[in-house]
Amino acid sequence: MILFALSLCCTSFLLFLLHYEVFHDVHHILIYTIHDLAFLPIEVLLVTLILHQMLEHRAMKNKLNKLNMVIGVFFSEIGTPLLRFFSEHDKNHTEKITFFSSMKTWDIPQYQKKQKEVLTLPCSVTITLHDLIPLRNLLVMKEDLLVRMLENPVLLEHESFTDVLQAVFHLTEELKHRGECTNLPDSDIGHVSGDISRAYSMMIPVWLSYLTYLKIHYPYLHSLAVRTNPFTETEDVIIRE
C-alpha cells in the first residue's frame, strides 16, 4: 500500500511537470490544483458517507437474507420439532398456547410487541427418562446439520442464533454421551432438564424474530410457519378458512 501511494504521488508530480514543460504556466496549474483540493472534502463526503453507506446497506441486506435462509433451514429441520417437544413438557404449556393462539392475526407492530413480551414468559421443562429417548434420537440424527451450521461464518452476524445452536449442540452432546439414556438417576435427569430449559428459552425469541422477518418479506413462508406453530394442541397445516 505504501509503494502504491508513492507511485500515485510520483505519477501526479510527473504529470504536473509535463504540463509545465508543455505550457509553462504555473498560474494555471495552481488554479486547478487549489480548485481540486477545495472539492476534495465534498468528494470524500460523496464517496465515504453516501456511496459507501449505500453499498454497506445493500451488503447487509444480502447477508441478512442469507442468514435468515439458514435460520429457516434450522427451524424446518429441527427447531420446530424441538419447540413442539419442549412445549409439550413445559410446566407453563397452557400459557404458551394462549400467548401464541392469535398469531394468525398479528401485524408487524404486534409482532414487535410480542417479541418483548415473550422474554418474560417462564420456560421450565420437566421430562422423564422415557422422554429422553426420542429426544436423543432426533438430536443425534440432526447432529451433522448442527455442526455444518456452527461452521457457517454467516452466523457470526447473529449472536442470539449462534447461542441457540450452541445450546442445542450442547444438549445433543449431553444425551449422546449417555448412550441409550436408560437407568439415569433423578439428579441426572434434572441436569438434562436444565439444559433443555436453557435451549428452549433461547429458541422462542429467535423463532418469533424469524417469523417477523417472514411476515415482512415472505408472506407465503410466514403462512406455512404459522400453520405449523409448535405452540398448539395439534398441528394442522390444512387451510380451513
Rosetta silent file (secondary structure, phi, psi, omega in degrees, C-alpha in Angstrom):
SEQUENCE: MILFALSLCCTSFLLFLLHYEVFHDVHHILIYTIHDLAFLPIEVLLVTLILHQMLEHRAMKNKLNKLNMVIGVFFSEIGTPLLRFFSEHDKNHTEKITFFSSMKTWDIPQYQKKQKEVLTLPCSVTITLHDLIPLRNLLVMKEDLLVRMLENPVLLEHESFTDVLQAVFHLTEELKHRGECTNLPDSDIGHVSGDISRAYSMMIPVWLSYLTYLKIHYPYLHSLAVRTNPFTETEDVIIRE
SCORE:     score description
SCORE:     0.000 S_00000001
   1 L     0.000  -37.507  178.868    0.000    0.000    0.000 S_00000001
   2 H   -65.810  -44.609  178.517    2.871    2.390    0.758 S_00000001
   3 H   -62.860  -38.875  179.109    4.515    1.680   -2.601 S_00000001
   4 H   -64.053  -42.862  178.756    1.182    2.123   -4.346 S_00000001
   5 H   -64.188  -42.345  178.366    0.640    5.501   -2.630 S_00000001
   6 H   -64.118  -39.507  179.316    4.136    6.651   -3.531 S_00000001
   7 H   -64.441  -38.556  177.269    3.668    5.612   -7.145 S_00000001
   8 H   -65.291  -42.710  178.214    0.461    7.612   -7.366 S_00000001
   9 H   -62.771  -42.817  179.161    2.148   10.695   -5.895 S_00000001
  10 H   -64.717  -39.826  178.141    5.071   10.347   -8.304 S_00000001
  11 H   -62.738  -43.209  178.406    2.707    9.941  -11.248 S_00000001
  12 H   -62.887  -43.012  179.362    0.847   13.090  -10.257 S_00000001
  13 H   -62.491  -42.885  179.613    4.094   15.031   -9.897 S_00000001
  14 H   -64.443  -37.682  178.126    5.313   13.863  -13.317 S_00000001
  15 H   -67.243  -39.812  174.849    2.035   14.888  -14.937 S_00000001
  16 H   -63.046  -41.255  179.154    2.287   18.353  -13.374 S_00000001
  17 H   -63.918  -40.765  177.051    5.862   18.578  -14.603 S_00000001
  18 H   -63.405  -41.535  178.071    4.778   17.576  -18.116 S_00000001
  19 H   -59.744  -42.633 -179.610    2.036   20.197  -18.025 S_00000001
  20 H   -67.544  -40.475 -179.610    4.567   22.858  -17.091 S_00000001
  21 H   -63.911  -32.490 -178.216    7.016   21.752  -19.782 S_00000001
  22 H   -81.729  -45.851 -171.488    4.312   21.989  -22.439 S_00000001
  23 H  -107.150  -18.721 -178.388    2.508   25.194  -21.396 S_00000001
  24 L    51.786   47.929 -175.917    4.952   26.936  -18.992 S_00000001
  25 L  -132.867   88.700  179.278    2.003   28.185  -16.958 S_00000001
  26 H   -67.326  -36.696 -179.358    2.428   27.789  -13.193 S_00000001
  27 H   -58.365  -44.799 -179.981   -0.545   30.070  -12.536 S_00000001
  28 H   -64.816  -40.620  178.721   -2.881   27.763  -14.425 S_00000001
  29 H   -62.581  -44.243 -178.413   -1.547   24.712  -12.595 S_00000001
  30 H   -66.271  -37.755  179.899   -2.045   26.337   -9.193 S_00000001
  31 H   -59.480  -50.671 -176.501   -5.598   27.435  -10.017 S_00000001
  32 H   -73.837  -29.127  176.798   -6.765   23.954  -10.900 S_00000001
  33 H   -65.929  -47.006  178.901   -4.779   22.331   -8.105 S_00000001
  34 H   -66.125  -37.303  177.530   -6.407   24.506   -5.456 S_00000001
  35 H   -61.298  -44.287  179.087   -9.784   24.022   -7.141 S_00000001
  36 H   -66.313  -39.194  178.125   -9.407   20.243   -6.959 S_00000001
  37 H   -65.586  -35.442  179.537   -8.249   20.409   -3.344 S_00000001
  38 H   -66.762  -33.768 -179.297  -11.261   22.571   -2.467 S_00000001
  39 H   -83.019  -13.349 -174.822  -13.638   19.976   -3.961 S_00000001
  40 H   -58.746  -44.163  178.513  -11.848   17.059   -2.263 S_00000001
  41 H   -59.339  -39.105  178.263  -13.817   17.195    1.050 S_00000001
  42 H   -65.912  -38.989  178.693  -17.113   17.075   -0.886 S_00000001
  43 H   -63.546  -41.177  176.611  -15.783   14.159   -2.920 S_00000001
  44 H   -62.778  -40.984  178.102  -14.853   12.338    0.274 S_00000001
  45 H   -59.355  -47.634 -178.395  -18.345   13.046    1.605 S_00000001
  46 H   -63.358  -42.487 -174.574  -19.988   11.604   -1.502 S_00000001
  47 H   -76.854  -50.627 -171.871  -17.809    8.502   -1.617 S_00000001
  48 H   -79.962  -43.233 -173.493  -17.449    7.576    2.044 S_00000001
  49 H   -89.325  -31.508 -176.182  -20.694    8.712    3.623 S_00000001
  50 H  -100.367  -61.763 -178.198  -23.209    8.272    0.822 S_00000001
  51 H   -62.935  -44.011 -179.698  -21.930    5.728   -1.683 S_00000001
  52 H   -62.928  -41.444  179.143  -20.216    3.620    0.987 S_00000001
  53 H   -64.620  -38.513  178.152  -23.348    3.612    3.156 S_00000001
  54 H   -64.003  -45.439  179.463  -25.487    2.549    0.197 S_00000001
  55 H   -65.717  -39.099  179.980  -23.141   -0.322   -0.645 S_00000001
  56 H   -66.495  -39.896  178.503  -22.896   -1.332    3.011 S_00000001
  57 H   -63.791  -41.519  179.019  -26.682   -1.305    3.381 S_00000001
  58 H   -65.616  -42.597  178.780  -27.047   -3.482    0.295 S_00000001
  59 H   -63.730  -40.623  179.111  -24.382   -5.905    1.528 S_00000001
  60 H   -65.313  -37.452  178.321  -26.054   -6.083    4.947 S_00000001
  61 H   -64.622  -43.688  177.748  -29.422   -6.783    3.327 S_00000001
  62 H   -63.923  -40.208  179.372  -27.951   -9.639    1.294 S_00000001
  63 H   -65.829  -38.366  178.707  -26.228  -11.013    4.382 S_00000001
  64 H   -64.498  -39.814  178.431  -29.488  -10.807    6.346 S_00000001
  65 H   -62.592  -44.897  179.371  -31.302  -12.746    3.628 S_00000001
  66 H   -63.828  -40.404 -179.503  -28.653  -15.487    3.677 S_00000001
  67 H   -63.580  -44.050 -179.576  -28.718  -15.605    7.458 S_00000001
  68 H   -70.792  -24.816  171.898  -32.479  -15.980    7.607 S_00000001
  69 H   -63.836  -42.210  178.344  -32.301  -18.739    4.997 S_00000001
  70 H   -66.004  -42.973  178.265  -30.039  -20.659    7.378 S_00000001
  71 H   -61.781  -38.818  178.136  -32.353  -19.936   10.314 S_00000001
  72 H   -62.452  -41.588  177.386  -35.269  -21.163    8.203 S_00000001
  73 H   -62.890  -41.553 -179.814  -33.488  -24.445    7.495 S_00000001
  74 H   -59.630  -49.761 -177.521  -32.766  -24.873   11.206 S_00000001
  75 H   -70.693  -32.613  178.254  -36.389  -24.441   12.264 S_00000001
  76 H   -67.608  -41.562 -174.187  -37.689  -26.525    9.376 S_00000001
  77 H   -84.247  -39.529 -173.294  -35.352  -29.447   10.067 S_00000001
  78 H  -141.182  -31.472 -173.585  -35.050  -29.476   13.839 S_00000001
  79 H   -62.775  -50.826 -178.919  -36.090  -26.225   15.538 S_00000001
  80 H   -64.495  -44.913  174.763  -39.864  -26.501   15.174 S_00000001
  81 H   -59.213  -37.430  178.010  -39.990  -30.196   16.202 S_00000001
  82 H   -66.267  -43.503  179.459  -37.859  -29.356   19.237 S_00000001
  83 H   -61.234  -40.163  178.487  -40.102  -26.439   20.196 S_00000001
  84 H   -65.086  -43.845  179.174  -43.160  -28.683   19.957 S_00000001
  85 H   -62.245  -46.805 -178.553  -41.483  -31.381   22.068 S_00000001
  86 H   -64.315  -42.161 -176.873  -40.316  -28.862   24.668 S_00000001
  87 H   -65.104  -33.926  178.724  -43.670  -27.079   24.823 S_00000001
  88 H   -66.380  -21.646  179.197  -45.488  -30.378   25.448 S_00000001
  89 L  -111.224   15.790  179.533  -43.323  -30.851   28.552 S_00000001
  90 E   -82.804  133.311  177.848  -43.418  -27.216   29.618 S_00000001
  91 L   -62.049  -27.298 -179.384  -44.873  -26.513   33.049 S_00000001
  92 L  -107.602   39.137 -176.485  -46.461  -23.396   31.522 S_00000001
  93 H   -58.366  -45.313 -178.401  -47.731  -25.151   28.404 S_00000001
  94 H   -62.798  -39.631  179.239  -51.220  -23.635   28.614 S_00000001
  95 H   -63.028  -39.868  179.007  -49.821  -20.126   28.994 S_00000001
  96 H   -66.159  -41.628  179.475  -47.713  -20.551   25.822 S_00000001
  97 H   -61.689  -42.439  178.577  -50.700  -21.819   23.843 S_00000001
  98 H   -64.916  -40.549 -177.594  -52.740  -18.802   24.925 S_00000001
  99 H   -62.864  -41.034 -175.086  -49.898  -16.410   24.098 S_00000001
 100 H   -99.098    5.043 -173.756  -49.483  -17.706   20.530 S_00000001
 101 L   -64.797  -32.317 -176.947  -53.125  -18.599   19.840 S_00000001
 102 L   -99.547   21.002 -174.734  -53.885  -15.411   17.887 S_00000001
 103 H   -57.809  -33.447 -177.874  -50.663  -15.420   15.856 S_00000001
 104 H   -60.153  -24.769 -176.331  -52.524  -15.627   12.542 S_00000001
 105 H   -99.962   -0.981 -176.729  -53.925  -12.140   13.092 S_00000001
 106 L   -69.984  136.717  170.187  -50.721  -10.412   14.245 S_00000001
 107 L  -100.738 -175.752 -175.557  -49.446   -7.495   12.200 S_00000001
 108 H   -61.273  -48.340  177.629  -45.895   -6.106   12.315 S_00000001
 109 H   -57.566  -37.701  178.680  -46.411   -3.813   15.362 S_00000001
 110 H   -67.659  -39.132  176.793  -47.957   -6.728   17.261 S_00000001
 111 H   -60.500  -44.571  179.972  -45.048   -8.965   16.346 S_00000001
 112 H   -63.810  -36.592  177.502  -42.617   -6.350   17.643 S_00000001
 113 H   -68.422  -43.058 -179.026  -44.634   -6.058   20.852 S_00000001
 114 H   -65.646  -30.900  178.473  -44.789   -9.837   21.286 S_00000001
 115 H   -62.493  -31.694  176.908  -41.000  -10.107   20.839 S_00000001
 116 H   -79.268  -40.761 -177.589  -40.604   -8.059   24.004 S_00000001
 117 H   -68.234  -33.315 -175.514  -43.353   -9.829   25.929 S_00000001
 118 H   -66.319  -22.637  179.402  -42.080  -13.323   25.111 S_00000001
 119 H   -67.802  -19.724 -178.699  -38.872  -12.603   27.023 S_00000001
 120 H   -92.349   -7.158 -178.649  -40.885  -12.509   30.251 S_00000001
 121 L   -74.634  132.765  177.249  -42.517  -15.911   29.743 S_00000001
 122 L   -71.296  140.478  178.651  -41.153  -18.648   32.062 S_00000001
 123 L  -127.332   96.390 -179.107  -39.612  -21.646   30.281 S_00000001
 124 L  -129.604  115.171 -176.039  -39.280  -24.645   32.564 S_00000001
 125 E  -105.842  131.652  175.544  -39.275  -28.135   31.047 S_00000001
 126 L  -119.773  124.326 -177.913  -39.752  -31.282   33.109 S_00000001
 127 L  -126.003  166.527  175.740  -39.106  -34.621   31.421 S_00000001
 128 L  -112.144  171.299  179.455  -38.964  -38.271   32.366 S_00000001
 129 H   -60.340  -37.395  179.846  -36.446  -40.937   31.462 S_00000001
 130 H   -64.564  -32.455 -177.573  -38.827  -42.278   28.834 S_00000001
 131 H   -72.652  -23.994 -175.346  -38.998  -38.826   27.143 S_00000001
 132 H   -69.974  -27.502 -174.596  -35.238  -38.625   26.667 S_00000001
 133 H   -65.423  -52.750  177.747  -35.048  -41.485   24.177 S_00000001
 134 H   -64.712  -33.247  178.016  -36.988  -39.868   21.262 S_00000001
 135 H   -65.309  -44.290  178.773  -35.314  -36.528   22.015 S_00000001
 136 H   -61.930  -43.565 -179.306  -31.865  -38.112   21.875 S_00000001
 137 H   -61.615  -40.887  179.280  -32.685  -39.892   18.614 S_00000001
 138 H   -64.649  -46.621 -177.078  -33.857  -36.649   16.993 S_00000001
 139 H   -67.225  -42.466  179.778  -30.805  -34.651   18.075 S_00000001
 140 H   -65.137  -37.718  179.525  -28.280  -37.323   17.104 S_00000001
 141 H   -63.907  -32.684 -177.573  -29.954  -37.704   13.706 S_00000001
 142 L  -101.398   12.734 -176.249  -29.587  -33.943   13.076 S_00000001
 143 H   -61.578  -40.958  179.873  -26.110  -33.584   14.608 S_00000001
 144 H   -61.241  -38.527  177.848  -24.377  -33.158   11.229 S_00000001
 145 H   -62.459  -43.551  179.411  -26.740  -30.313   10.385 S_00000001
 146 H   -62.700  -41.822 -179.930  -25.897  -28.554   13.648 S_00000001
 147 H   -63.459  -45.035  179.847  -22.154  -28.940   13.027 S_00000001
 148 H   -62.747  -37.551  179.209  -22.416  -27.511    9.499 S_00000001
 149 H   -68.668  -39.133  178.213  -24.401  -24.550   10.778 S_00000001
 150 H   -65.618  -25.815  178.674  -21.873  -23.833   13.517 S_00000001
 151 L   -83.758   -8.457 -176.819  -19.167  -23.796   10.826 S_00000001
 152 L   -76.129  117.094 -178.107  -21.096  -21.252    8.745 S_00000001
 153 H   -66.579  -21.162  179.963  -19.323  -17.839    9.012 S_00000001
 154 H   -61.676  -32.081 -175.333  -22.557  -16.014    8.167 S_00000001
 155 H   -69.246  -14.575  178.237  -23.953  -16.955   11.581 S_00000001
 156 H   -63.191  -20.022 -179.939  -21.337  -14.821   13.329 S_00000001
 157 H   -80.490   -9.465 -176.708  -23.570  -11.850   12.467 S_00000001
 158 L  -125.679   89.835 -172.847  -26.430  -13.256   14.567 S_00000001
 159 H   -63.415  -41.897 -176.659  -25.260  -13.717   18.132 S_00000001
 160 H   -67.056  -37.034  178.089  -28.579  -14.909   19.572 S_00000001
 161 H   -70.981  -36.251  175.254  -28.999  -17.615   16.912 S_00000001
 162 H   -60.977  -39.457  176.844  -25.405  -18.738   17.458 S_00000001
 163 H   -63.455  -37.980  177.467  -26.227  -19.083   21.161 S_00000001
 164 H   -62.535  -47.223  179.498  -29.243  -21.227   20.228 S_00000001
 165 H   -59.502  -43.114 -179.808  -27.089  -23.519   18.091 S_00000001
 166 H   -65.406  -39.498  179.261  -24.523  -23.885   20.853 S_00000001
 167 H   -66.174  -42.334  179.296  -27.215  -24.660   23.438 S_00000001
 168 H   -68.925  -39.428  179.329  -28.857  -27.286   21.191 S_00000001
 169 H   -66.303  -38.195  176.609  -25.496  -28.788   20.254 S_00000001
 170 H   -62.540  -42.459  177.636  -24.536  -28.986   23.942 S_00000001
 171 H   -61.524  -39.783  177.709  -27.811  -30.777   24.676 S_00000001
 172 H   -60.890  -45.006  179.916  -27.020  -33.191   21.830 S_00000001
 173 H   -64.554  -39.938  179.181  -23.599  -33.943   23.290 S_00000001
 174 H   -60.084  -47.244 -177.367  -25.050  -34.457   26.754 S_00000001
 175 H   -73.209  -35.641 -179.274  -27.579  -37.010   25.521 S_00000001
 176 H   -64.438  -37.564 -179.313  -25.194  -38.700   23.095 S_00000001
 177 L   -75.432   -6.804  177.418  -22.691  -39.411   25.863 S_00000001
 178 L   -96.518   10.911  177.040  -25.433  -41.083   27.914 S_00000001
 179 L    64.481 -125.358 -177.525  -25.865  -43.866   25.392 S_00000001
 180 L   -85.714    5.498  177.575  -29.418  -45.165   25.282 S_00000001
 181 L    57.157   48.182  177.294  -30.460  -42.896   28.179 S_00000001
 182 L  -116.848  150.228  176.994  -31.520  -45.760   30.420 S_00000001
 183 L    58.033   41.264  176.962  -31.206  -46.114   34.191 S_00000001
 184 L   -90.647  137.279  178.137  -30.377  -42.453   34.762 S_00000001
 185 L   -70.598  162.274 -179.072  -30.835  -41.129   38.319 S_00000001
 186 H   -60.162  -35.095  179.933  -33.273  -38.319   39.022 S_00000001
 187 H   -62.543  -38.381  179.861  -30.388  -35.921   39.674 S_00000001
 188 H   -72.499  -38.500  176.384  -29.029  -36.500   36.162 S_00000001
 189 H   -62.633  -37.238  176.462  -32.466  -36.128   34.585 S_00000001
 190 H   -63.804  -37.329  177.705  -32.781  -32.823   36.434 S_00000001
 191 H   -64.724  -44.702  178.863  -29.461  -31.708   34.971 S_00000001
 192 H   -65.158  -37.388  177.246  -30.597  -32.558   31.444 S_00000001
 193 H   -60.156  -36.666  176.378  -33.903  -30.788   32.076 S_00000001
 194 H   -64.350  -41.266  177.087  -31.898  -27.649   32.879 S_00000001
 195 H   -63.715  -38.601  178.467  -30.046  -27.926   29.558 S_00000001
 196 H   -65.797  -44.969 -179.644  -33.371  -28.346   27.773 S_00000001
 197 H   -62.000  -36.678  178.043  -34.907  -25.338   29.504 S_00000001
 198 H   -63.637  -49.650  179.693  -31.887  -23.227   28.526 S_00000001
 199 H   -63.506  -40.075 -179.202  -32.145  -24.144   24.846 S_00000001
 200 H   -61.080  -47.065 -178.280  -35.936  -23.754   24.955 S_00000001
 201 H   -67.243  -28.453  177.713  -35.820  -20.234   26.406 S_00000001
 202 H   -78.630  -33.926 -174.311  -33.264  -19.153   23.783 S_00000001
 203 H   -71.659  -37.690 -173.408  -35.129  -20.650   20.829 S_00000001
 204 H   -60.911  -49.617  178.700  -38.506  -18.981   21.335 S_00000001
 205 H   -62.369  -37.325  178.849  -37.358  -15.322   20.863 S_00000001
 206 H   -66.586  -41.183  177.857  -35.250  -16.273   17.822 S_00000001
 207 H   -62.015  -42.801  179.997  -38.182  -18.193   16.325 S_00000001
 208 H   -67.613  -38.343  176.301  -40.512  -15.233   16.851 S_00000001
 209 H   -64.157  -38.806  178.360  -37.958  -12.836   15.335 S_00000001
 210 H   -65.452  -40.736  177.576  -37.652  -15.124   12.317 S_00000001
 211 H   -64.622  -34.145  176.126  -41.434  -15.146   11.865 S_00000001
 212 H   -63.542  -42.166  176.910  -41.434  -11.346   11.972 S_00000001
 213 H   -61.093  -44.543  179.074  -38.886  -11.334    9.150 S_00000001
 214 H   -64.520  -37.472  179.432  -41.041  -13.735    7.124 S_00000001
 215 H   -59.506  -37.634 -177.284  -44.131  -11.611    7.766 S_00000001
 216 H   -79.802  -45.916 -168.811  -42.400   -8.609    6.193 S_00000001
 217 H  -103.211  -31.631 -174.508  -40.508  -10.223    3.306 S_00000001
 218 L  -136.397   77.844 -177.484  -42.039  -13.636    2.576 S_00000001
 219 H   -58.337  -33.981 -178.534  -45.754  -13.791    3.470 S_00000001
 220 H   -68.961  -35.906  174.604  -46.206  -17.223    1.857 S_00000001
 221 H   -70.178  -35.556  178.309  -43.444  -18.716    4.042 S_00000001
 222 H   -63.783  -39.209 -179.973  -44.939  -16.955    7.036 S_00000001
 223 H   -59.394  -45.925  179.384  -48.318  -18.556    6.339 S_00000001
 224 H   -66.841  -40.349 -179.502  -46.845  -22.070    6.493 S_00000001
 225 H   -62.184  -37.992  178.872  -44.772  -21.239    9.592 S_00000001
 226 H   -70.058  -38.251  179.801  -47.882  -20.056   11.414 S_00000001
 227 H   -70.581  -19.844  175.380  -49.837  -23.160   10.382 S_00000001
 228 L  -104.002   24.679  178.938  -47.035  -25.333   11.797 S_00000001
 229 L   -50.616  118.854 -177.657  -46.988  -23.310   15.012 S_00000001
 230 L   -71.936  -11.833 -178.372  -45.450  -25.636   17.661 S_00000001
 231 L   -99.648   55.453  175.313  -47.458  -23.966   20.435 S_00000001
 232 L  -135.302  161.622  179.713  -50.765  -25.564   19.565 S_00000001
 233 L   -66.779  -42.223  178.932  -52.552  -28.645   20.829 S_00000001
 234 L  -137.318  141.688  178.275  -52.464  -30.271   17.392 S_00000001
 235 L   -83.432  130.051 -179.422  -50.545  -29.359   14.249 S_00000001
 236 L  -144.941  108.513 -177.094  -52.794  -28.719   11.255 S_00000001
 237 L   -91.173   -5.598 -178.905  -51.391  -27.220    8.043 S_00000001
 238 L   -71.797  132.892  178.369  -54.675  -27.527    6.156 S_00000001
 239 L   -83.622  119.859 -174.760  -56.266  -24.154    5.348 S_00000001
 240 L  -117.873    7.806 -177.901  -59.866  -24.314    6.532 S_00000001
 241 L  -120.804    0.000    0.000  -60.981  -20.689    6.360 S_00000001
